[in-house]
Amino acid sequence: AQSVTQLDSHVSVSEGTPVLLRCNYSSSYSPSLFWYVQHPNKGLQLLLKYTSAATLVKGINGFEAEFKKSETSFHLTKPSAHMSDAAEYFCVVSVPPGGGNKLTFGTGTQLKVEL
Amino acid sequence: GAGVSQSPSNKVTEKGKDVELRCDPISGHTALYWYRQSLGQGLEFLIYFQGNSAPDKSGLPSDRFSAERTGGSVSTLTIQRTQQEDSAVYLCASSLRRGGASDTQYFGPGTRLTVL
């Protein structure tokens, strides 16, 4: 079975400081991993995805994530937080082909950005 | 082009009533998914369509839940005899290809269902 664990339910940073949202995965197969963001009362938006190509993945809005097989991690980072980054972030793993690409979501990390 | 759309955006119903939730995927997307987002359970998969068939219904929580897709496009999720625990945001997503693990799923804004 595939699963993801988001290690922090809430993260608070000051504007202009780095962001680190932590995610560990468990998978019997080579996983596909995603980060989605959900702003209040908005739909889920894809930030970035890892699909066994480059281990450092760059996404939208300055976010990036690094796939580390040895640590089974896929942490999301951003060098400098902006107020507009305040949202809930979900780490997601995909069941491999044959499983219909069913997404399994982490429990989410609420990011708060303070002035 | 337009993204995934869902209707209604909000639905309030009484316990025991049936409800229908609609999803219009992105044009040309062959795969369609339903998920549910609730406070207690987080985001969970319900059902997957490839074209008009549903090869994976494993996430449907009970036989009160059913879904269909017609013409390889619009999908309807039906909940019969609604219960209060059905209150949640129901999300629809679509993807271009045949459900490959790396496919990007594009999500609609969701339908917020409240069962009184």
XYZ file of N, CA, C and O in Angstrom, chain B:
464
model
N -8.619 26.687 -22.361
C -9.967 26.237 -22.207
C -10.390 26.236 -20.751
O -9.598 26.504 -19.845
N -11.627 25.920 -20.514
C -12.184 25.940 -19.171
C -11.611 24.788 -18.371
O -11.211 23.754 -18.902
N -11.608 24.960 -17.057
C -11.159 23.908 -16.166
C -12.297 22.962 -15.839
O -13.355 22.973 -16.470
N -12.087 22.159 -14.805
C -13.133 21.261 -14.328
C -14.195 22.093 -13.616
O -13.850 22.944 -12.782
N -15.447 21.856 -13.955
C -16.510 22.577 -13.262
C -17.414 21.602 -12.529
O -17.578 20.447 -12.965
N -17.971 22.078 -11.428
C -18.851 21.247 -10.614
C -20.086 22.050 -10.233
O -20.010 23.262 -10.007
N -21.188 21.340 -10.139
C -22.414 22.012 -9.702
C -23.261 21.057 -8.874
O -23.204 19.829 -9.078
N -24.025 21.595 -7.917
C -23.958 22.973 -7.455
C -22.692 23.225 -6.646
O -21.994 22.288 -6.290
N -22.414 24.468 -6.336
C -21.248 24.753 -5.504
C -21.559 24.451 -4.042
O -20.670 24.051 -3.289
N -22.807 24.650 -3.677
C -23.259 24.334 -2.324
C -24.598 23.628 -2.398
O -25.439 23.966 -3.224
N -24.775 22.633 -1.502
C -26.045 21.916 -1.457
C -26.369 21.618 -0.005
O -25.565 21.009 0.713
N -27.530 22.073 0.426
C -28.005 21.755 1.761
C -29.230 20.866 1.603
O -30.140 21.197 0.844
N -29.237 19.751 2.285
C -30.336 18.816 2.156
C -30.713 18.262 3.532
O -29.963 18.406 4.498
N -31.859 17.650 3.576
C -32.304 17.035 4.821
C -31.919 15.555 4.837
O -31.914 14.896 3.794
N -31.663 15.080 5.995
C -31.332 13.664 6.165
C -32.405 12.791 5.518
O -33.606 13.042 5.685
N -31.949 11.803 4.754
C -32.870 10.886 4.105
C -33.183 11.228 2.658
O -33.713 10.384 1.927
N -32.863 12.445 2.238
C -33.104 12.841 0.847
C -31.971 12.343 -0.050
O -30.859 12.077 0.409
N -32.274 12.250 -1.340
C -31.241 11.908 -2.325
C -30.657 13.182 -2.918
O -31.363 14.185 -3.062
N -29.371 13.152 -3.267
C -28.741 14.300 -3.913
C -27.930 13.834 -5.121
O -27.449 12.698 -5.153
N -27.815 14.724 -6.092
C -26.985 14.474 -7.270
C -25.975 15.594 -7.410
O -26.342 16.774 -7.381
N -24.741 15.219 -7.591
C -23.662 16.181 -7.778
C -23.085 15.971 -9.169
O -22.871 14.838 -9.589
N -22.805 17.093 -9.845
C -22.405 16.998 -11.248
C -20.970 17.468 -11.438
O -20.519 18.403 -10.766
N -20.280 16.823 -12.362
C -18.915 17.209 -12.719
C -18.766 17.268 -14.233
O -19.109 16.311 -14.938
N -18.237 18.393 -14.705
C -17.874 18.544 -16.121
C -16.351 18.578 -16.217
O -15.733 19.559 -15.788
N -15.743 17.543 -16.759
C -14.273 17.523 -16.813
C -13.749 18.431 -17.916
O -14.521 18.963 -18.718
N -12.443 18.580 -17.937
C -11.803 19.318 -19.023
C -12.034 18.554 -20.326
O -11.900 17.321 -20.359
N -12.374 19.278 -21.370
C -12.659 18.655 -22.657
C -11.476 17.814 -23.131
O -10.327 18.274 -23.115
N -11.771 16.566 -23.529
C -10.722 15.686 -24.028
C -10.075 14.815 -22.964
O -9.318 13.898 -23.281
N -10.358 15.093 -21.697
C -9.798 14.260 -20.633
C -10.593 12.961 -20.527
O -11.809 12.973 -20.368
N -9.861 11.830 -20.593
C -10.551 10.542 -20.594
C -10.753 9.987 -19.191
O -11.630 9.180 -18.958
N -9.918 10.396 -18.257
C -10.014 9.868 -16.894
C -10.706 10.889 -15.992
O -10.451 12.098 -16.094
N -11.569 10.392 -15.115
C -12.316 11.259 -14.199
C -12.361 10.605 -12.830
O -12.519 9.395 -12.721
N -12.199 11.420 -11.804
C -12.108 10.917 -10.432
C -13.044 11.719 -9.525
O -13.198 12.920 -9.696
N -13.565 11.042 -8.530
C -14.293 11.712 -7.445
C -13.534 11.468 -6.139
O -13.095 10.337 -5.855
N -13.426 12.540 -5.359
C -12.821 12.482 -4.034
C -13.774 13.175 -3.055
O -14.632 13.962 -3.448
N -13.547 12.902 -1.774
C -14.340 13.548 -0.731
C -13.374 14.140 0.287
O -12.390 13.488 0.682
N -13.672 15.363 0.719
C -12.844 16.041 1.707
C -13.710 16.371 2.909
O -14.624 17.189 2.831
N -13.411 15.721 4.022
C -14.183 15.963 5.229
C -13.248 16.169 6.398
O -12.089 15.758 6.358
N -13.762 16.812 7.453
C -12.922 17.166 8.593
C -12.327 15.934 9.252
O -11.171 15.901 9.604
N -13.093 14.917 9.379
C -12.623 13.746 10.103
C -11.728 12.823 9.286
O -10.833 12.186 9.824
N -11.942 12.783 7.977
C -11.284 11.786 7.122
C -10.269 12.389 6.164
O -9.589 11.651 5.461
N -10.152 13.692 6.096
C -9.234 14.290 5.137
C -9.735 14.089 3.722
O -10.936 14.008 3.479
N -8.813 13.990 2.783
C -9.147 13.806 1.371
C -9.069 12.336 1.030
O -8.025 11.711 1.184
N -10.167 11.777 0.526
C -10.174 10.350 0.216
C -10.791 10.083 -1.148
O -11.764 10.726 -1.541
N -10.226 9.113 -1.834
C -10.666 8.692 -3.153
C -12.009 7.980 -3.054
O -12.246 7.200 -2.130
N -12.878 8.239 -4.028
C -14.164 7.554 -4.077
C -14.244 6.593 -5.268
O -14.475 5.402 -5.091
N -14.053 7.133 -6.490
C -14.279 6.322 -7.679
C -13.489 6.906 -8.847
O -13.228 8.112 -8.892
N -13.121 6.044 -9.784
C -12.348 6.427 -10.966
C -13.076 5.939 -12.212
O -13.519 4.797 -12.257
N -13.192 6.803 -13.201
C -13.748 6.457 -14.499
C -12.666 6.550 -15.567
O -11.883 7.492 -15.588
N -12.678 5.564 -16.458
C -11.913 5.659 -17.695
C -12.948 5.577 -18.817
O -13.546 4.516 -19.028
N -13.132 6.663 -19.525
C -14.274 6.720 -20.434
C -15.545 6.640 -19.605
O -15.686 7.325 -18.593
N -16.459 5.775 -20.032
C -17.718 5.619 -19.311
C -17.716 4.486 -18.293
O -18.706 4.289 -17.586
N -16.627 3.756 -18.220
C -16.603 2.631 -17.288
C -15.830 2.999 -16.030
O -14.967 3.874 -16.052
N -16.156 2.316 -14.945
C -15.559 2.612 -13.645
C -14.769 1.407 -13.157
O -15.311 0.569 -12.433
N -13.492 1.311 -13.535
C -12.711 0.151 -13.119
C -12.354 0.131 -11.646
O -11.929 -0.906 -11.137
N -12.511 1.247 -10.971
C -12.157 1.291 -9.553
C -13.222 2.060 -8.788
O -13.288 3.279 -8.871
N -14.032 1.313 -8.045
C -15.080 1.915 -7.215
C -14.761 1.691 -5.743
O -15.638 1.815 -4.889
N -13.516 1.358 -5.460
C -13.164 0.864 -4.138
C -13.375 1.879 -3.017
O -13.473 1.498 -1.857
N -13.431 3.162 -3.361
C -13.558 4.175 -2.329
C -14.979 4.543 -1.954
O -15.182 5.279 -0.981
N -15.952 4.047 -2.681
C -17.338 4.381 -2.341
C -17.656 3.817 -0.959
O -17.514 2.621 -0.721
N -18.106 4.666 -0.032
C -18.229 4.230 1.370
C -19.395 3.290 1.644
O -19.346 2.549 2.627
N -20.416 3.307 0.828
C -21.557 2.412 1.048
C -22.343 2.296 -0.242
O -22.071 3.005 -1.220
N -23.316 1.394 -0.248
C -24.123 1.214 -1.458
C -25.115 2.358 -1.664
O -25.858 2.367 -2.641
N -25.125 3.329 -0.763
C -25.943 4.522 -0.992
C -25.281 5.451 -2.009
O -25.936 6.345 -2.537
N -24.008 5.217 -2.253
C -23.242 6.058 -3.181
C -23.131 5.356 -4.534
O -22.791 4.164 -4.603
N -23.396 6.095 -5.585
C -23.203 5.564 -6.933
C -22.780 6.714 -7.842
O -22.976 7.886 -7.514
N -22.197 6.359 -8.965
C -21.783 7.378 -9.920
C -21.875 6.813 -11.318
O -21.755 5.600 -11.520
N -22.106 7.707 -12.255
C -22.097 7.306 -13.644
C -21.449 8.402 -14.473
O -21.362 9.551 -14.044
N -21.036 7.991 -15.654
C -20.451 8.942 -16.592
C -21.001 8.621 -17.959
O -21.023 7.446 -18.362
N -21.451 9.623 -18.654
C -22.065 9.412 -19.953
C -21.317 10.181 -21.030
O -20.812 11.294 -20.778
N -21.225 9.564 -22.218
C -20.571 10.215 -23.343
C -19.110 10.500 -23.106
O -18.529 11.346 -23.798
N -18.523 9.811 -22.147
C -17.107 10.040 -21.849
C -16.831 11.429 -21.322
O -15.676 11.883 -21.324
N -17.888 12.094 -20.835
C -17.703 13.472 -20.380
C -18.288 13.670 -18.992
O -17.686 13.272 -18.006
N -19.507 14.191 -18.929
C -20.114 14.576 -17.652
C -20.302 13.365 -16.745
O -20.648 12.270 -17.197
N -20.068 13.594 -15.443
C -20.286 12.544 -14.458
C -21.232 13.059 -13.374
O -21.219 14.249 -13.030
N -22.031 12.135 -12.850
C -22.934 12.457 -11.757
C -22.670 11.502 -10.602
O -22.619 10.286 -10.789
N -22.484 12.075 -9.430
C -22.351 11.297 -8.196
C -23.680 11.410 -7.459
O -24.143 12.524 -7.194
N -24.280 10.282 -7.153
C -25.576 10.262 -6.481
C -25.415 9.664 -5.096
O -24.783 8.613 -4.929
N -25.984 10.339 -4.122
C -26.014 9.817 -2.761
C -27.481 9.648 -2.386
O -28.251 10.617 -2.378
N -27.852 8.427 -2.090
C -29.241 8.151 -1.705
C -29.369 8.157 -0.188
O -28.427 7.817 0.538
N -30.549 8.554 0.258
C -30.871 8.518 1.707
C -29.720 9.131 2.505
O -29.123 8.496 3.368
N -29.433 10.376 2.230
C -28.264 11.029 2.829
C -28.290 10.957 4.346
O -29.348 10.999 4.996
N -27.089 10.866 4.900
C -26.871 10.851 6.351
C -25.997 12.046 6.707
O -25.284 12.585 5.857
N -25.993 12.412 7.978
C -25.207 13.566 8.395
C -23.721 13.342 8.155
O -22.995 14.303 7.853
N -23.273 12.108 8.250
C -21.842 11.852 8.033
C -21.438 11.995 6.574
O -20.242 11.952 6.255
N -22.429 12.188 5.678
C -22.110 12.432 4.271
C -21.712 13.885 4.035
O -21.225 14.225 2.943
N -21.902 14.739 5.020
C -21.539 16.149 4.877
C -20.047 16.272 4.624
O -19.222 15.757 5.399
N -19.688 16.921 3.538
C -18.294 17.022 3.119
C -18.234 17.884 1.865
O -19.257 18.301 1.331
N -17.014 18.130 1.415
C -16.817 18.729 0.094
C -16.471 17.607 -0.875
O -15.536 16.836 -0.621
N -17.229 17.513 -1.948
C -17.015 16.475 -2.954
C -16.269 17.097 -4.127
O -16.734 18.046 -4.749
N -15.096 16.552 -4.395
C -14.202 17.088 -5.428
C -14.156 16.153 -6.620
O -14.104 14.934 -6.455
N -14.144 16.751 -7.783
C -13.996 15.999 -9.020
C -12.674 16.408 -9.660
O -12.246 17.570 -9.552
N -12.016 15.470 -10.303
C -10.767 15.756 -11.015
C -10.773 15.015 -12.341
O -11.430 13.978 -12.481
N -10.027 15.535 -13.298
C -9.884 14.815 -14.556
C -8.422 14.846 -14.995
O -7.648 15.713 -14.571
N -8.057 13.865 -15.787
C -6.707 13.835 -16.349
C -6.769 13.374 -17.790
O -7.709 12.701 -18.204
N -5.729 13.712 -18.527
C -5.758 13.559 -19.977
C -5.704 12.119 -20.425
O -6.452 11.709 -21.313
N -4.839 11.328 -19.809
C -4.531 10.011 -20.367
C -5.263 8.887 -19.636
O -6.209 9.103 -18.915
N -4.748 7.722 -19.796
C -5.467 6.549 -19.313
C -5.141 6.219 -17.865
O -4.954 5.065 -17.525
N -5.084 7.189 -17.024
C -4.908 6.921 -15.601
C -3.502 6.505 -15.221
O -3.316 5.767 -14.261
N -2.507 6.941 -15.969
C -1.138 6.619 -15.607
C -0.746 7.276 -14.295
O -1.280 8.308 -13.917
N 0.210 6.644 -13.599
C 0.567 7.114 -12.264
C 1.105 8.531 -12.267
O 0.987 9.237 -11.273
N 1.704 8.957 -13.360
C 2.283 10.290 -13.373
C 1.349 11.343 -13.953
O 1.705 12.503 -14.033
N 0.146 10.924 -14.358
C -0.790 11.893 -14.921
C -1.118 12.972 -13.910
O -1.312 12.694 -12.721
N -1.236 14.186 -14.385
C -1.658 15.274 -13.519
C -3.177 15.298 -13.470
O -3.836 15.298 -14.510
N -3.723 15.323 -12.290
C -5.163 15.463 -12.122
C -5.484 16.925 -11.840
O -4.856 17.559 -10.996
N -6.458 17.431 -12.557
C -6.901 18.808 -12.411
C -8.238 18.788 -11.672
O -9.173 18.104 -12.104
N -8.283 19.567 -10.606
C -9.435 19.509 -9.717
C -10.423 20.639 -9.979
O -10.038 21.762 -10.302
N -11.685 20.321 -9.775
C -12.720 21.332 -9.777
C -12.809 22.006 -8.420
O -12.123 21.611 -7.469
N -13.681 23.018 -8.296
C -13.787 23.778 -7.043
C -14.538 23.032 -5.943
O -14.493 23.446 -4.786
N -15.229 21.949 -6.312
C -15.922 21.161 -5.300
C -17.365 21.550 -5.099
O -17.798 22.659 -5.456
N -18.125 20.614 -4.545
C -19.489 20.854 -4.083
C -19.507 20.624 -2.585
O -19.154 19.536 -2.114
N -19.914 21.659 -1.855
C -20.022 21.518 -0.399
C -21.415 21.000 -0.070
O -22.404 21.690 -0.309
N -21.479 19.789 0.473
C -22.752 19.165 0.835
C -22.938 19.225 2.345
O -22.055 18.805 3.103
N -24.078 19.750 2.737
C -24.436 19.791 4.151
C -25.739 19.029 4.339
O -26.748 19.361 3.697
N -25.700 18.029 5.195
C -26.895 17.227 5.476
C -27.379 17.585 6.879
O -26.656 17.397 7.864
N -28.587 18.126 6.943
C -29.126 18.571 8.235
C -29.838 17.450 8.980
O -30.343 16.505 8.348
